[in-house]
Coordinates of C-alpha atoms and ligand atoms in Angstrom, one line a residue:
M1 CA -0.3 4.7 -26.9
D2 CA -1.2 7.0 -24.0
Y3 CA 2.1 8.1 -21.6
L4 CA 2.5 9.9 -18.4
E5 CA 4.4 13.2 -18.1
I6 CA 4.9 14.4 -15.1
T7 CA 7.0 17.4 -14.1
G8 CA 8.8 17.4 -10.5
P9 CA 8.9 17.7 -7.7
T10 CA 5.7 18.8 -6.7
K11 CA 4.2 18.9 -3.4
L12 CA 0.7 17.6 -3.3
H13 CA -1.9 19.2 -1.1
G14 CA -5.8 18.8 -0.2
N15 CA -8.5 16.1 -0.6
V16 CA -8.9 12.8 -3.0
K17 CA -12.1 10.8 -3.3
I18 CA -11.1 7.0 -3.2
S19 CA -12.8 4.5 -5.7
G20 CA -14.1 1.6 -5.5
A21 CA -12.1 -1.6 -5.0
K22 CA -11.2 -3.1 -8.6
N23 CA -10.3 -6.3 -6.7
A24 CA -14.1 -5.9 -4.6
A25 CA -16.2 -5.4 -7.7
L26 CA -13.9 -8.2 -10.0
P27 CA -15.6 -11.0 -8.2
L28 CA -19.1 -9.2 -7.9
I29 CA -20.2 -8.8 -11.1
A30 CA -19.0 -12.9 -11.5
M31 CA -21.3 -13.1 -9.0
T32 CA -24.4 -11.7 -11.3
L33 CA -24.1 -15.0 -12.7
L34 CA -25.7 -16.7 -9.7
A35 CA -28.9 -14.2 -9.8
N36 CA -32.0 -14.4 -10.8
N37 CA -32.4 -10.6 -10.8
T38 CA -30.9 -7.6 -12.1
V39 CA -27.9 -6.5 -9.9
K40 CA -27.5 -3.0 -9.3
I41 CA -24.0 -2.0 -8.3
G42 CA -22.9 1.2 -6.7
N43 CA -19.4 2.6 -6.5
M44 CA -18.1 0.7 -9.2
P45 CA -14.5 2.0 -10.6
S46 CA -14.1 3.3 -14.0
V47 CA -11.6 1.1 -14.6
V48 CA -10.6 -1.2 -18.1
D49 CA -10.3 -4.2 -15.8
I50 CA -14.1 -4.2 -15.2
K51 CA -14.8 -3.1 -19.3
T52 CA -13.5 -6.2 -19.6
L53 CA -15.4 -8.3 -16.9
L54 CA -18.9 -6.4 -18.0
K55 CA -17.4 -7.5 -22.5
L56 CA -16.6 -10.9 -21.0
I57 CA -20.6 -11.1 -18.8
E58 CA -21.9 -9.5 -22.3
N59 CA -20.5 -11.9 -24.6
L60 CA -22.2 -15.1 -22.5
G61 CA -25.2 -13.1 -23.2
G62 CA -25.7 -11.7 -20.1
T63 CA -26.5 -7.5 -20.4
F64 CA -25.4 -4.6 -18.2
S65 CA -26.3 -0.9 -18.5
F66 CA -24.7 2.5 -16.5
K67 CA -27.1 4.3 -15.1
D68 CA -24.7 7.0 -14.1
E69 CA -20.1 6.3 -14.5
N70 CA -20.3 4.3 -11.4
T71 CA -23.3 2.6 -11.1
V72 CA -24.7 -0.8 -13.2
E73 CA -27.0 -2.8 -13.4
I74 CA -26.1 -6.0 -14.7
N75 CA -29.1 -9.1 -15.5
T76 CA -27.6 -12.7 -16.4
C77 CA -31.2 -14.3 -16.3
C78 CA -31.1 -14.9 -20.4
L79 CA -27.1 -16.7 -20.3
T80 CA -26.6 -18.3 -23.5
N81 CA -23.2 -19.4 -23.6
T82 CA -21.1 -20.8 -21.1
K83 CA -17.3 -20.3 -22.6
A84 CA -15.1 -17.5 -21.4
T85 CA -12.9 -17.1 -24.3
Y86 CA -9.3 -16.7 -24.9
E87 CA -9.6 -13.2 -26.8
I88 CA -10.7 -11.8 -23.3
V89 CA -9.0 -14.3 -20.3
K90 CA -5.8 -13.5 -22.1
T91 CA -6.0 -9.6 -20.9
M92 CA -7.2 -10.1 -17.8
R93 CA -6.7 -13.3 -15.4
A94 CA -9.4 -12.3 -13.3
S95 CA -11.9 -13.9 -15.8
I96 CA -10.8 -17.0 -13.6
L97 CA -13.9 -15.5 -11.3
V98 CA -16.4 -16.7 -13.8
L99 CA -15.5 -20.4 -13.3
G100 CA -16.9 -21.4 -10.2
P101 CA -20.5 -19.5 -10.8
L102 CA -21.1 -20.9 -14.5
L103 CA -20.2 -24.5 -13.5
S104 CA -22.2 -23.9 -10.5
R105 CA -25.6 -22.6 -12.0
F106 CA -25.5 -24.5 -16.1
G107 CA -23.7 -27.8 -14.5
H108 CA -21.0 -27.1 -17.5
C109 CA -18.8 -24.5 -19.2
E110 CA -15.6 -23.4 -20.1
V111 CA -13.0 -20.7 -19.5
S112 CA -9.9 -20.3 -21.4
L113 CA -6.6 -20.8 -19.4
P114 CA -5.3 -17.3 -18.3
G115 CA -1.6 -18.1 -20.0
G116 CA 1.7 -15.8 -18.5
C117 CA 1.7 -12.7 -16.5
A118 CA 4.6 -10.2 -15.5
I119 CA 4.6 -10.8 -12.1
G120 CA 5.0 -14.4 -11.9
Q121 CA 3.8 -17.7 -13.3
R122 CA 0.1 -17.9 -11.8
P123 CA -1.4 -21.1 -11.4
I124 CA -5.1 -21.8 -10.7
D125 CA -4.1 -25.5 -10.0
L126 CA -6.2 -24.6 -6.9
H127 CA -8.9 -23.6 -8.0
L128 CA -9.5 -26.5 -9.9
K129 CA -8.6 -29.0 -7.7
A130 CA -11.4 -27.1 -5.4
L131 CA -13.9 -27.7 -7.8
E132 CA -12.7 -31.8 -8.5
Q133 CA -13.2 -32.4 -5.0
M134 CA -16.9 -31.1 -5.5
G135 CA -17.3 -33.0 -8.1
A136 CA -17.0 -31.6 -11.6
K137 CA -15.0 -33.5 -14.3
I138 CA -12.3 -31.4 -15.7
T139 CA -10.5 -31.3 -18.8
I140 CA -7.5 -29.2 -19.8
H141 CA -7.9 -29.2 -23.9
A142 CA -6.2 -26.9 -26.4
G143 CA -6.0 -24.1 -24.2
Y144 CA -9.6 -24.5 -22.3
V145 CA -10.3 -25.6 -18.4
Q146 CA -13.0 -28.0 -19.5
A147 CA -15.5 -28.4 -16.8
E148 CA -18.4 -30.4 -16.0
A149 CA -20.9 -31.2 -13.7
P150 CA -24.4 -32.4 -15.3
D151 CA -25.6 -33.3 -11.8
G152 CA -24.8 -30.1 -10.2
L153 CA -21.7 -29.5 -7.5
K154 CA -21.7 -30.5 -4.5
G155 CA -20.8 -29.2 -0.6
A156 CA -16.8 -30.4 0.0
H157 CA -14.4 -29.4 2.4
I158 CA -11.7 -27.7 0.5
I159 CA -8.5 -27.5 1.9
F160 CA -6.3 -25.0 0.5
D161 CA -2.7 -25.3 0.1
K162 CA -1.9 -21.6 -0.4
I163 CA -3.9 -19.0 0.5
T164 CA -5.6 -17.5 -2.9
V165 CA -7.8 -15.1 -3.3
T166 CA -9.7 -15.7 -6.5
G167 CA -9.8 -19.4 -5.6
T168 CA -11.6 -18.5 -2.6
A169 CA -13.7 -16.7 -4.3
N170 CA -14.3 -18.8 -6.8
V171 CA -14.9 -21.8 -4.6
I172 CA -17.6 -19.1 -2.7
M173 CA -19.8 -18.5 -5.8
A174 CA -19.7 -22.1 -6.9
A175 CA -21.2 -23.6 -3.2
A176 CA -23.3 -20.9 -3.2
L177 CA -25.8 -22.9 -5.9
A178 CA -23.8 -26.6 -4.9
K179 CA -26.0 -28.8 -2.7
G180 CA -24.9 -28.8 0.8
K181 CA -22.1 -27.7 2.8
T182 CA -19.3 -26.8 2.1
T183 CA -16.1 -25.3 4.1
I184 CA -12.6 -23.6 3.4
T185 CA -9.8 -24.0 5.6
N186 CA -7.4 -21.8 4.7
A187 CA -9.8 -19.6 2.8
A188 CA -8.5 -15.6 2.0
R189 CA -9.4 -13.1 4.4
E190 CA -9.2 -10.2 2.1
P191 CA -11.4 -7.3 2.6
E192 CA -13.0 -8.0 -1.1
V193 CA -13.5 -12.0 -0.5
V194 CA -15.5 -10.6 3.1
Q195 CA -17.7 -8.2 1.0
L196 CA -18.2 -11.2 -1.4
C197 CA -19.7 -13.3 1.2
E198 CA -21.3 -10.4 2.6
V199 CA -23.3 -10.2 -0.6
L200 CA -24.2 -13.1 -0.8
K201 CA -25.5 -13.8 2.9
N202 CA -27.8 -10.4 2.4
S203 CA -28.9 -12.2 -1.0
G204 CA -30.0 -15.3 1.8
V205 CA -27.0 -17.8 1.2
S206 CA -25.6 -19.3 4.9
I207 CA -22.1 -18.5 4.4
E208 CA -20.2 -18.9 8.4
G209 CA -17.2 -17.6 9.6
I210 CA -17.0 -14.6 7.1
G211 CA -13.5 -12.9 7.4
T212 CA -11.7 -15.5 9.3
A213 CA -10.0 -18.7 7.5
E214 CA -12.3 -21.0 7.7
L215 CA -15.7 -20.7 6.0
A216 CA -19.1 -22.6 5.3
I217 CA -21.3 -22.2 3.1
Y218 CA -24.6 -24.1 2.6
G219 CA -25.2 -24.1 -1.3
T220 CA -29.2 -23.6 -2.3
D221 CA -28.9 -26.6 -4.5
R222 CA -28.7 -24.8 -8.1
R223 CA -31.4 -22.2 -6.9
L224 CA -30.1 -18.9 -8.5
V225 CA -30.2 -15.7 -5.4
D226 CA -32.2 -12.6 -5.6
I227 CA -29.5 -9.6 -4.8
D228 CA -29.8 -6.7 -3.6
P229 CA -28.3 -3.1 -4.7
F230 CA -25.2 -2.7 -2.8
D231 CA -21.8 -0.5 -3.5
V232 CA -18.5 -1.9 -3.6
I233 CA -16.3 -1.1 -0.9
P234 CA -13.8 1.6 -1.4
D235 CA -10.3 0.6 -3.0
R236 CA -7.4 0.5 0.1
I237 CA -4.8 -0.6 -2.9
E238 CA -5.7 2.9 -4.5
A239 CA -6.0 4.3 -0.6
G240 CA -2.3 3.5 0.0
T241 CA -1.0 4.4 -3.2
Y242 CA -2.5 8.1 -2.2
L243 CA -0.7 7.7 0.7
C244 CA 2.6 6.6 -0.2
A245 CA 2.5 10.2 -3.1
A246 CA 1.9 12.2 -0.2
G247 CA 4.5 10.6 1.8
I248 CA 7.3 10.8 0.2
S249 CA 6.6 14.4 -1.1
D250 CA 6.4 15.5 2.1
S251 CA 2.4 15.9 1.8
T252 CA -0.4 16.5 4.1
V253 CA -3.2 14.9 2.2
T254 CA -6.6 14.2 3.0
L255 CA -8.3 10.3 1.6
E256 CA -12.1 10.4 1.6
N257 CA -14.2 7.3 0.5
V258 CA -12.0 5.1 2.1
R259 CA -12.1 2.6 4.7
P260 CA -8.9 2.7 7.6
D261 CA -9.9 -0.7 9.3
H262 CA -8.8 -1.8 5.4
L263 CA -5.2 -0.1 6.0
E264 CA -3.5 -0.9 9.3
A265 CA -1.0 -3.1 7.8
V266 CA -0.1 0.1 5.7
T267 CA -0.5 2.5 8.1
G268 CA 1.5 0.6 10.6
K269 CA 4.4 0.8 8.1
L270 CA 4.1 4.3 7.5
E271 CA 4.0 4.9 11.2
E272 CA 7.2 3.1 11.2
M273 CA 8.2 5.3 9.0
G274 CA 7.5 8.4 11.0
F275 CA 4.8 9.8 9.1
T276 CA 1.3 10.8 11.7
F277 CA -2.1 10.1 10.5
D278 CA -5.9 11.8 11.5
I279 CA -8.3 8.7 11.2
T280 CA -11.9 9.3 10.9
E281 CA -14.5 6.4 10.2
N282 CA -14.2 7.4 6.6
T283 CA -11.1 9.5 6.0
M284 CA -7.5 9.9 6.8
T285 CA -5.2 12.6 6.8
I286 CA -1.4 11.8 6.3
H287 CA 0.9 14.3 7.6
P288 CA 4.4 14.5 6.4
T289 CA 7.6 13.9 8.7
D290 CA 10.9 15.6 9.3
T291 CA 13.4 12.5 8.2
I292 CA 12.0 9.4 6.4
K293 CA 12.8 6.2 8.5
S294 CA 13.9 3.7 6.8
V295 CA 11.2 0.2 7.6
N296 CA 11.3 -3.4 6.7
I297 CA 8.6 -5.2 4.8
V298 CA 7.4 -8.6 3.8
T299 CA 4.9 -9.1 2.1
Q300 CA 1.9 -11.7 3.2
E301 CA -1.7 -12.4 2.6
Y302 CA -4.6 -10.0 4.4
P303 CA -4.0 -9.2 7.3
G304 CA -0.3 -8.4 6.4
F305 CA 1.4 -6.3 4.1
P306 CA -0.3 -6.0 0.4
T307 CA 1.7 -7.5 -2.4
D308 CA -0.1 -4.6 -4.2
M309 CA 1.5 -2.1 -2.2
Q310 CA 5.2 -3.2 -2.6
A311 CA 6.2 -1.2 -5.5
Q312 CA 4.4 1.9 -4.1
F313 CA 6.2 1.3 -0.8
L314 CA 10.2 0.6 -2.9
A315 CA 9.3 4.3 -4.1
L316 CA 8.9 5.6 -1.1
A317 CA 11.7 4.0 0.7
T318 CA 14.1 5.5 -1.9
Q319 CA 13.6 8.8 0.1
A320 CA 13.7 7.3 3.8
H321 CA 17.1 7.6 5.4
G322 CA 18.9 4.3 5.5
T323 CA 18.8 1.2 4.3
S324 CA 15.1 -0.5 3.9
T325 CA 14.3 -4.3 2.5
I326 CA 11.1 -5.5 1.5
E327 CA 10.7 -9.1 0.8
E328 CA 8.1 -10.5 -2.0
R329 CA 6.5 -13.6 -0.4
L330 CA 3.8 -14.1 -3.5
F331 CA 4.5 -13.6 -6.3
E332 CA 8.2 -14.6 -7.7
N333 CA 8.6 -12.3 -10.5
R334 CA 7.1 -8.9 -9.0
F335 CA 10.6 -6.7 -8.9
M336 CA 10.2 -5.7 -12.8
H337 CA 9.9 -2.0 -11.5
V338 CA 13.3 -2.4 -9.4
S339 CA 15.5 -1.4 -13.1
E340 CA 12.7 1.7 -13.7
L341 CA 13.5 2.7 -10.4
Q342 CA 17.0 2.5 -10.5
R343 CA 16.3 4.4 -13.9
L344 CA 15.3 7.3 -12.1
G345 CA 18.2 7.3 -9.4
A346 CA 17.4 5.2 -6.8
D347 CA 19.9 3.3 -5.3
I348 CA 18.4 -0.5 -5.2
K349 CA 19.6 -4.1 -4.8
L350 CA 18.3 -7.1 -5.5
S351 CA 18.9 -10.5 -4.2
G352 CA 16.2 -12.9 -5.0
H353 CA 13.0 -12.4 -3.3
T354 CA 14.0 -9.1 -1.2
A355 CA 14.7 -5.8 -2.5
T356 CA 17.3 -3.4 -0.4
V357 CA 17.0 -0.1 -0.6
I358 CA 19.6 2.3 0.2
G359 CA 17.9 6.0 0.8
P360 CA 17.8 8.8 0.5
S361 CA 18.3 8.9 -3.0
Q362 CA 18.1 12.4 -5.3
L363 CA 16.0 11.5 -8.6
S364 CA 15.9 13.0 -11.7
G365 CA 13.3 12.9 -14.5
T366 CA 13.7 10.2 -17.5
D367 CA 11.7 7.6 -19.5
V368 CA 10.9 4.7 -17.3
M369 CA 8.4 1.8 -18.5
A370 CA 5.2 0.4 -16.3
T371 CA 5.1 -2.6 -16.2
D372 CA 2.4 -4.2 -14.0
L373 CA -0.3 -2.6 -13.2
R374 CA 0.5 -1.1 -9.3
A375 CA 4.4 -0.9 -10.2
S376 CA 3.3 1.5 -12.4
S377 CA 1.8 3.4 -10.0
A378 CA 5.0 3.4 -8.5
M379 CA 6.6 5.2 -11.4
V380 CA 4.3 7.8 -10.7
I381 CA 4.4 8.2 -7.2
A382 CA 8.8 8.5 -7.6
A383 CA 8.0 10.9 -10.9
N384 CA 6.1 13.5 -8.9
I385 CA 9.0 14.0 -6.3
A386 CA 11.8 13.3 -9.0
E387 CA 13.6 16.8 -10.8
G388 CA 12.6 17.6 -14.3
V389 CA 10.6 15.6 -16.5
T390 CA 9.3 11.9 -16.4
Q391 CA 7.7 10.4 -18.9
V392 CA 5.9 6.9 -17.9
H393 CA 5.1 4.9 -21.1
R394 CA 2.8 2.0 -21.0
I395 CA 0.5 3.2 -18.7
Y396 CA -2.6 1.0 -20.3
H397 CA -1.0 -1.1 -17.0
L398 CA -2.3 1.7 -14.8
D399 CA -5.5 2.2 -17.0
R400 CA -6.6 -1.6 -16.0
G401 CA -6.7 0.0 -12.7
Y402 CA -6.5 3.6 -11.4
E403 CA -9.8 5.7 -12.0
N404 CA -9.0 9.0 -13.0
L405 CA -4.8 8.7 -12.1
E406 CA -3.9 12.0 -13.7
K407 CA -7.3 13.9 -12.7
K408 CA -7.2 12.9 -9.2
L409 CA -3.2 13.6 -8.4
G410 CA -3.7 17.0 -10.9
D411 CA -6.1 17.7 -8.5
L412 CA -4.1 17.5 -5.8
G413 CA -0.8 19.8 -7.6
A414 CA 1.2 17.2 -9.6
K415 CA 2.2 18.7 -12.7
I416 CA 0.6 15.6 -14.7
E417 CA -0.3 15.4 -18.3
R418 CA -1.9 12.4 -20.4
L419 CA -0.1 12.4 -23.6
R420 CA -0.1 10.3 -27.0
E421 CA 3.0 8.8 -28.4
Ligands
UD1_501 C1 -5.3 -11.2 -6.5 C2 -5.6 -9.9 -6.4 C3 -3.9 -9.7 -7.2 C4 -2.7 -10.0 -5.4 C5 -3.1 -10.9 -5.1 C6 -2.3 -11.2 -3.7 C7 -7.4 -10.0 -8.0 C8 -8.0 -9.8 -9.6 N1 -6.1 -10.0 -7.5 O1 -4.3 -12.4 -7.4 O2 -4.0 -8.2 -7.0 O3 -1.9 -9.4 -6.2 O4 -4.6 -11.3 -4.9 O5 -3.0 -10.7 -2.7 O6 -7.9 -9.9 -6.7 N2 -1.8 -19.6 -6.6 C9 -1.4 -21.3 -6.6 N3 -1.9 -21.5 -7.2 C10 -3.8 -21.2 -7.4 C11 -4.1 -20.1 -6.8 C12 -2.9 -19.3 -6.1 O7 -0.2 -21.6 -6.7 O8 -4.4 -22.1 -7.6 C13 -0.4 -19.0 -6.1 C14 0.3 -17.9 -7.0 O9 0.9 -18.4 -7.8 C15 0.9 -17.0 -6.0 C16 -0.2 -17.0 -4.6 O10 -0.9 -17.9 -4.9 O11 1.9 -16.9 -5.7 C17 -1.9 -16.0 -4.5 O12 -1.7 -15.5 -5.1 P1 -3.6 -15.6 -5.5 O13 -4.2 -15.1 -4.4 O14 -4.8 -16.3 -5.8 O15 -4.1 -14.0 -6.2 P2 -5.4 -13.8 -7.0 O16 -6.3 -14.2 -6.3 O17 -4.3 -14.3 -8.6

């Protein structure tokens, strides 16, 4: 198993190119199940989660080929199979994204239940309830969701009790081939959902309310759509992670290929902490501050502060002067990185869903474990300013979602090496 060895403290400097967003690319790959042509997608991040979903497409009978490292062509015209098996789904929960498109295209499918997850229960009840409202008959049998709609799905009025990102994406894709109009109230407004809507709209599916919590989708009644080539939007979470890596190490770093407008909640909190920015349409430079100020954060759905940036800000708060609080509202168990940051010397107290951080703390290198994808990047950020050598183990989490992390950080001046246990 690979691990990262990081020697600190080091300052970072220079430019880093942000990759395509994993969480945008996943629904967009699932969306190719609605296409009657070969779909060319650029700015595809080269990370394990993407390969996992492409493998699932292949298992279903689709084909894909990479034109270069970040450009893939996917063809699902001749799909032969509508069963997404446990072997794949258990490795990546987002595989559930094939449920909506498979069901709307074929009128039946089977998708394994994703099972437990390190950061919380993460049920899919809202996905299933919405599809049932659209006319699907759903049964859970032997660990699989078995869904049927022999006459196709029908438009419906879906009201999500809770905002769900992949739930919204699943219903949008189901609605795209359904008969009639589907409306979604309390839809997720994440930029990744917006891109899914825009690509479908450009392909002839009429969608109103894009970017709002009220969507209306006019289905094609099972007519597959022609999807033009497009590029995946930049990864706002990867971008935010590099901003935290720069902030914690008093560094000036420029992000390239970024969408600053997708990062406003993150830059807002960094500004409260004292950092300053130079921003253009697609670049951001972060400058250090003499004193990092403490901050209070509550995670929320977009456009609020993203839960996927919570761990990285927790690492950053260890160097803020005073008491910071970070409240996690989305996932009940997303604080496993706290005990690992404590091993590095952080002063953090956990009470219910709130972490209280007292800073600044002198961090010292030691062995730590990556516990989930974003928690892993928090370890790397903290290790870069810890005195001495830190070994970050179980980095397969990182490989799921960060393209060339050690190369990008190494190019910025970090002393980081991938080694084998
Ligand atoms: C997506 C992101 C993930 C991010 C999360 C929240 C992808 C591939 N993953 O995950 O990185 O952390 O959004 O921004 O885009 N819920 C239910 N029932 C459901 C669905 C969700 O109770 O049927 C709950 C969840 O347990 C959670 C909340 O709703 O508490 C939000 O979850 P959701 O937005 O669905 O997260 P994901 O789409 O899985």
